[in-house]
Coordinates of C-alpha atoms and ligand atoms in Angstrom, one line a residue:
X1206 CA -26.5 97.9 65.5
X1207 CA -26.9 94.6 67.7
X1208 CA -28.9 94.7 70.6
X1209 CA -26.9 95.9 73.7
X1210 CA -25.3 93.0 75.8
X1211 CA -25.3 95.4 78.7
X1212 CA -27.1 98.3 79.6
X1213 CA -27.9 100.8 82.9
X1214 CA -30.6 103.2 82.4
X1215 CA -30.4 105.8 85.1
X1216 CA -29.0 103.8 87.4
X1217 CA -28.7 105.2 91.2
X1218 CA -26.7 103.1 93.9
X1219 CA -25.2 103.7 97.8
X1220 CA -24.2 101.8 100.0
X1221 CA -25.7 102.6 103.3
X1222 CA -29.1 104.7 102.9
X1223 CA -27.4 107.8 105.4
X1224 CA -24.9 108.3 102.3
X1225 CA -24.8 110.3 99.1
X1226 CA -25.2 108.1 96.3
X1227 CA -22.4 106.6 94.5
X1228 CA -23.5 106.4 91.2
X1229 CA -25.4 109.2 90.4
X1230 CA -28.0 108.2 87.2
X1231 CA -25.7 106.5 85.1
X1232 CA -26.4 105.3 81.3
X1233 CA -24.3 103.3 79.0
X1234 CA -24.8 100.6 77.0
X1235 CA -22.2 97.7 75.8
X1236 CA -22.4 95.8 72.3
X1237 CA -21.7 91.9 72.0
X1238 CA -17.6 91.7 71.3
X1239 CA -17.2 95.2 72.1
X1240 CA -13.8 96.2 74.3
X1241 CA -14.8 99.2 77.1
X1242 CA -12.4 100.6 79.2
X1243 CA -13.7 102.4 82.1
X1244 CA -11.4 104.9 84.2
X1245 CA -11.8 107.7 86.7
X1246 CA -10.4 108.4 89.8
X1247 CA -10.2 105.7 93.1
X1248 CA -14.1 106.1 94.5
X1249 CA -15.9 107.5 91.3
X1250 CA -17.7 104.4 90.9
X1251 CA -16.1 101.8 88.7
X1252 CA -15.9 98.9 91.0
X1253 CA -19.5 99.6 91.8
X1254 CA -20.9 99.3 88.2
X1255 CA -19.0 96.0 87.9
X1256 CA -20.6 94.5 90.9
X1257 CA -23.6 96.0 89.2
X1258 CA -23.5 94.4 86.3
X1259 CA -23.5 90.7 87.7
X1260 CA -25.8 91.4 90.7
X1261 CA -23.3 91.1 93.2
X1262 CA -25.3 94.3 94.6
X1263 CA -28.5 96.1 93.3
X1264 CA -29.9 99.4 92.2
X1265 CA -31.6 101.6 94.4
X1266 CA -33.3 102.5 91.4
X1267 CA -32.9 102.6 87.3
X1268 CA -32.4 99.4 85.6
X1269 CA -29.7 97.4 84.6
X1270 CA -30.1 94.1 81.3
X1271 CA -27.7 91.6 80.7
X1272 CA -27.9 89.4 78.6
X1273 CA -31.5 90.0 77.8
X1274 CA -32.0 89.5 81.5
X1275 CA -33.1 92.4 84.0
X1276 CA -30.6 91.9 86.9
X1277 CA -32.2 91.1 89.9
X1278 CA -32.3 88.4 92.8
X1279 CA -33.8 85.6 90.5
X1280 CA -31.9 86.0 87.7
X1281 CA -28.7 86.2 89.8
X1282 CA -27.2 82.8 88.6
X1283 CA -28.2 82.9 85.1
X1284 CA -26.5 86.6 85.0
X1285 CA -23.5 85.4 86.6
X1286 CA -22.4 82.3 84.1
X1287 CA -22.6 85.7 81.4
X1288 CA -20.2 87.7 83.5
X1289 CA -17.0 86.7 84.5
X1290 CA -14.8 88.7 86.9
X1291 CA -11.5 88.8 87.1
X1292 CA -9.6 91.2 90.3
X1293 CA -7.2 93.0 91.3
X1294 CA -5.3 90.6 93.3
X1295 CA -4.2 86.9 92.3
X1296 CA -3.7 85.6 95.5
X1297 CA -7.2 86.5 96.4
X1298 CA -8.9 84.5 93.6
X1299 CA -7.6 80.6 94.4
X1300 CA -9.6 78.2 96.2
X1301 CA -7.9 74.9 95.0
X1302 CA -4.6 73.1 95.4
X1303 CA -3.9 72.8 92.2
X1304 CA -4.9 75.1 88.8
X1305 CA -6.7 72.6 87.6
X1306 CA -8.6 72.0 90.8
X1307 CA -9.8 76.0 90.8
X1308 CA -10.6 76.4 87.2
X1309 CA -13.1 73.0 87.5
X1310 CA -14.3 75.2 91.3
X1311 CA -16.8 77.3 89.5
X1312 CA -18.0 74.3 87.4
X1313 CA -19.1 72.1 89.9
X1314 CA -21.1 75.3 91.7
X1315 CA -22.8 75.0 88.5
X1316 CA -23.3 71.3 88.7
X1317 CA -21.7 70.6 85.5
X1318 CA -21.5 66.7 84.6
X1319 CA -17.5 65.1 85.4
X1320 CA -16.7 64.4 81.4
X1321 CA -17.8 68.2 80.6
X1322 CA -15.8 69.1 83.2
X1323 CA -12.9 67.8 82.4
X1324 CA -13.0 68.7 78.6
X1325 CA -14.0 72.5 79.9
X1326 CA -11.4 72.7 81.9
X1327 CA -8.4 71.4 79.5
X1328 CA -10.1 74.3 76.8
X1329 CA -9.9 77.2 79.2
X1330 CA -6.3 76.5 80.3
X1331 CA -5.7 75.7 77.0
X1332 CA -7.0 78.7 75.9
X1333 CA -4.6 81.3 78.1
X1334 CA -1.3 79.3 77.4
X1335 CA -1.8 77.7 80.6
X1336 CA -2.1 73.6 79.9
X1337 CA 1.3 72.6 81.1
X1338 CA 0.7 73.7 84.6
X1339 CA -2.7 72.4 85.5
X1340 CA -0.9 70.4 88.1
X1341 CA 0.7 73.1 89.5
X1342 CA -0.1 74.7 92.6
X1343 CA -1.3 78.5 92.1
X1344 CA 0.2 79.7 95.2
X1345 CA 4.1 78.8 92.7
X1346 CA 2.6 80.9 89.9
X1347 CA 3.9 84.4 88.5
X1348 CA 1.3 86.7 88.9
X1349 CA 0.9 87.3 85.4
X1350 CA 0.1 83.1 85.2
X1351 CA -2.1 83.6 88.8
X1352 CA -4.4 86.0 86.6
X1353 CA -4.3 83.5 83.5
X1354 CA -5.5 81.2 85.7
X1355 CA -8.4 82.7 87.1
X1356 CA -9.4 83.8 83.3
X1357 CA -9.3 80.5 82.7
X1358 CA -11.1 79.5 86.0
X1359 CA -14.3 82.5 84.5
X1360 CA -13.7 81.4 81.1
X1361 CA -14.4 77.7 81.8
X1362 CA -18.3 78.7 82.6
X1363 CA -18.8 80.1 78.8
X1364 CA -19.3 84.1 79.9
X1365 CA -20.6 86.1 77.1
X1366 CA -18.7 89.0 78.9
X1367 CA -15.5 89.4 81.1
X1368 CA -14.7 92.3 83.6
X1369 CA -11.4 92.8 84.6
X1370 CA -11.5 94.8 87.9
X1371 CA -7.8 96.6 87.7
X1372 CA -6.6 92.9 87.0
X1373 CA -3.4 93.8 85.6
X1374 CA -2.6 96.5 88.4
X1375 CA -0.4 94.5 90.8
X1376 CA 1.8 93.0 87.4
X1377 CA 4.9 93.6 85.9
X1378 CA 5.1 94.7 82.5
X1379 CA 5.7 91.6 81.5
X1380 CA 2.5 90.0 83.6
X1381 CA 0.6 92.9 81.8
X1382 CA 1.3 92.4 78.3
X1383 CA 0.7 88.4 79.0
X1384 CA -2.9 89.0 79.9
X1385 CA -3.5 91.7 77.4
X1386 CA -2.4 89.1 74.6
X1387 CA -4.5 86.4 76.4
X1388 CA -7.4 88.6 76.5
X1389 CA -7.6 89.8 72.8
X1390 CA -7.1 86.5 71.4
X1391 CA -9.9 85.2 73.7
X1392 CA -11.9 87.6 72.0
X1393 CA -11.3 87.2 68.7
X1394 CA -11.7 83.4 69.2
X1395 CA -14.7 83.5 72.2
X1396 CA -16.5 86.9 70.3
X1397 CA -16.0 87.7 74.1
X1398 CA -17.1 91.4 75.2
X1399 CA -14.8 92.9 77.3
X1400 CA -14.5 95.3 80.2
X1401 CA -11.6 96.8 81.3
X1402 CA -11.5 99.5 84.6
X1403 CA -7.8 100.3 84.9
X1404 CA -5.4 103.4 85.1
X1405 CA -3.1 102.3 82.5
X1406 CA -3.5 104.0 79.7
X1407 CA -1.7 101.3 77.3
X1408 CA -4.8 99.0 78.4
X1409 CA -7.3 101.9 77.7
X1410 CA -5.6 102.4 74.2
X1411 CA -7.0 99.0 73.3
X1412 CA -10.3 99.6 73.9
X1413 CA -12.8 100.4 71.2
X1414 CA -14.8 102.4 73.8
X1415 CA -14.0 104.2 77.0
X1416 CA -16.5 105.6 79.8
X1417 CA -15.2 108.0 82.1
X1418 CA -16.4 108.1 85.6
X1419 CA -16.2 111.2 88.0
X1420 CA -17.7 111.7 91.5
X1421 CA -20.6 108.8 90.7
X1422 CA -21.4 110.5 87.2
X1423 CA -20.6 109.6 83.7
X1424 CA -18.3 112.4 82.5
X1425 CA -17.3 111.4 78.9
X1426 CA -17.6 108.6 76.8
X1427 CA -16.1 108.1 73.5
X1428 CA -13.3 105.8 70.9
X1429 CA -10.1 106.2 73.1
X1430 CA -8.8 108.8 70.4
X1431 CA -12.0 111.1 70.7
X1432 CA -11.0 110.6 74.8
X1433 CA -7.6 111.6 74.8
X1434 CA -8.5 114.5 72.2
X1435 CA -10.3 116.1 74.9
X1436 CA -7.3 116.7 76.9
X1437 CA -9.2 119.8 78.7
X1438 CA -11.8 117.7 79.9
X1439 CA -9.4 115.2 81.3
X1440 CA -7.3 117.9 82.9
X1441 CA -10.3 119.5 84.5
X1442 CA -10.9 116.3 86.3
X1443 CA -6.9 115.7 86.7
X1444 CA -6.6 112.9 85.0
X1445 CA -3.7 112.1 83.4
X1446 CA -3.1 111.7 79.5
X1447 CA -1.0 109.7 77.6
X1448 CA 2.6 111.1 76.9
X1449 CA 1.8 111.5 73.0
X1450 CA -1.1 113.6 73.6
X1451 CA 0.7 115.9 76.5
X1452 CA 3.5 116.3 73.3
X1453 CA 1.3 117.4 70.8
X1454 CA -0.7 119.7 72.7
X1455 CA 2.7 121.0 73.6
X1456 CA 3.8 120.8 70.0
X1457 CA 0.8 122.8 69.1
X1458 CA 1.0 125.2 72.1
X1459 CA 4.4 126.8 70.2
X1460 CA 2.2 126.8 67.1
X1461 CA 3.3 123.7 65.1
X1462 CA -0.1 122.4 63.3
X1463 CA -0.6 118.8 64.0
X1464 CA -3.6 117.5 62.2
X1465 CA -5.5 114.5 63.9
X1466 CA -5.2 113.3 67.4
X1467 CA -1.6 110.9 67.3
X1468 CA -2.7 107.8 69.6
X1469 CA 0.9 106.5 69.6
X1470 CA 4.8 107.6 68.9
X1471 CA 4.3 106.1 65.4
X1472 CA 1.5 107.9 64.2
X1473 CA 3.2 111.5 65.8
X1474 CA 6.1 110.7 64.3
X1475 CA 4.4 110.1 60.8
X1476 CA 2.6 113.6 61.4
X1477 CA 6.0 115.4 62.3
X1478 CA 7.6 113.3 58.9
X1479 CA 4.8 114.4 56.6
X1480 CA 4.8 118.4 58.1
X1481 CA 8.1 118.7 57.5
X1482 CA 8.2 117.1 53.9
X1483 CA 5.5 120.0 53.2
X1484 CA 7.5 122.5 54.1
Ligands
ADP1292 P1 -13.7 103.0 92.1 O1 -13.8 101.6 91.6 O2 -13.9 104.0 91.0 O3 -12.5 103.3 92.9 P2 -15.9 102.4 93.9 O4 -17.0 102.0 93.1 O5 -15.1 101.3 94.6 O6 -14.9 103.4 93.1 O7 -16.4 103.3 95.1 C1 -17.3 104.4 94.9 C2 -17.7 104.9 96.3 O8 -18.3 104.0 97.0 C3 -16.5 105.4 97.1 O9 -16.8 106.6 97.8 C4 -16.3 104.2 98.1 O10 -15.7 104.7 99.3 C5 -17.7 103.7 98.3 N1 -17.7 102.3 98.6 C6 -17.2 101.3 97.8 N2 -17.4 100.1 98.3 C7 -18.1 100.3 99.5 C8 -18.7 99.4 100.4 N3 -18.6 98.1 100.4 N4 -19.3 100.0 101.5 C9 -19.5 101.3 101.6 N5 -19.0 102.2 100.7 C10 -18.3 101.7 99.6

């Protein structure tokens, strides 16, 4: 296995010292080009371990690597041109007139040289479909193109890791499935690791790995199938689970054997087909 781009090793965190602590020893580790999905409930720490992870805030105590980099106040700039963030709400991310004046923002921070600049910024629109509007002005964007511009705008600083922070939460299912496709083809082209925290379950179904957060505490962990498989655990923390697993736990319930865990209506219906030819 590769060396971890990520990890927290019993990581503690609150806010304020008179509070309980939010995160409650929490270990994980994430590989180079590997897609996590975190979920839990609202409060059981998501948002916290993304500001985590790119020193927005700091332990209390545990550690946390990026990188190869231990996070901490001098390393702060360094970790943060690895890990882009991308939020909830587009109209909270622009800072420019136009698209092309926000995405080349986080570039001159960085004091990039004007030639560079330009050619970094014509890539990353480039690279999320977004090249005909770098003219534009964000505030006339769809909110699906608002958040392809501010992956663009994270992208354009070479992050060896993106976080999106419920970024497709305020879309429509179209504005969903446009970043989705934006963000797997950066991947394959970038080798980009990705985090996703979310509450769609579509979204989680893409990951390759999914950490599940309750009350500050890593509950489960595991390939989404192996997640969704352990509907009981879910439940016990009322979570929901997607529609395919709540029908073949059903299914199974009135005693039809269903081998496998189904992640989609293609694969139960394949189960259901080749049951039936047995019979
Ligand atoms: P999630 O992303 O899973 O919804 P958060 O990480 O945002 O959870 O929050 C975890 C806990 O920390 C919650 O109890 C929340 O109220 C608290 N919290 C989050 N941000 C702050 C803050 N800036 N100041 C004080 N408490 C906070």
């Amino acid at each position: 296995m590769d060396k971890p781009l990520v990890s927290f090793k019993d990581v503690e965190f609150k806010y304020r010292t008179d509070e309980p602590l939010v995160l409650k020893g929490v270990n994980f580790t994430i590989q180079p080009k590997e897609w996590v999905a975190i979920i839990g409930h609202n409060g059981s720490g998501k948002s916290t371990i993304a500001k985590l992870m790119n020193g927005l805030i700091f332990p209390q105590s545990g550690s946390i690597q990026v990188g190869g980099l231990s996070v901490s106040e001098e390393t702060i700039w360094d970790i943060r041109s690895k890990v882009g963030m991308v939020f909830q709400n587009p109209d909270n991310q622009f800072v420019g007139t136009t698209v092309k004046d926000d995405v080349a923002f986080g570039l001159e921070n960085r004091g990039v040289p004007r030639l560079d600049m330009i050619q970094r910024i014509e890539e990353s629109l480039k690279a999320v479909g977004m090249e005909a509007y770098a003219n534009h002005e964000p505030h006339r964007l769809s909110g699906g193109q608002k958040q392809r511009v501010a992956i663009a705008s994270v992208m354009a600083v070479a992050p060896e890791i993106v976080i999106l922070d419920e970024a497709t939460a305020m879309l429509d299912p179209r504005g969903r499935k446009e970043i989705l496709s934006t963000i797997q083809n950066l991947r394959k082209e970038k080798e980009l690791a990705v985090v996703t925290i979310t509450h769609d379950l579509q979204e989680v179904m893409l990951a390759d790995r999914v950490i599940v957060m309750n009350q500050g505490e890593k509950w489960l962990e595991g390939s989404p199938r192996e997640i969704f498989s352990s509907s009981n655990e879910l439940k016990e923390i009322g979570l929901d689970i997607p529609f395919v697993t709540k029908v073949t736990d059903d299914l199974r319930n009135i005693g039809v054997t269903i081998e496998g865990e189904p992640l989609n209506h293609e694969e139960l219906v394949e189960k259901l087909w080749t049951l039936s030819s047995t019979k």
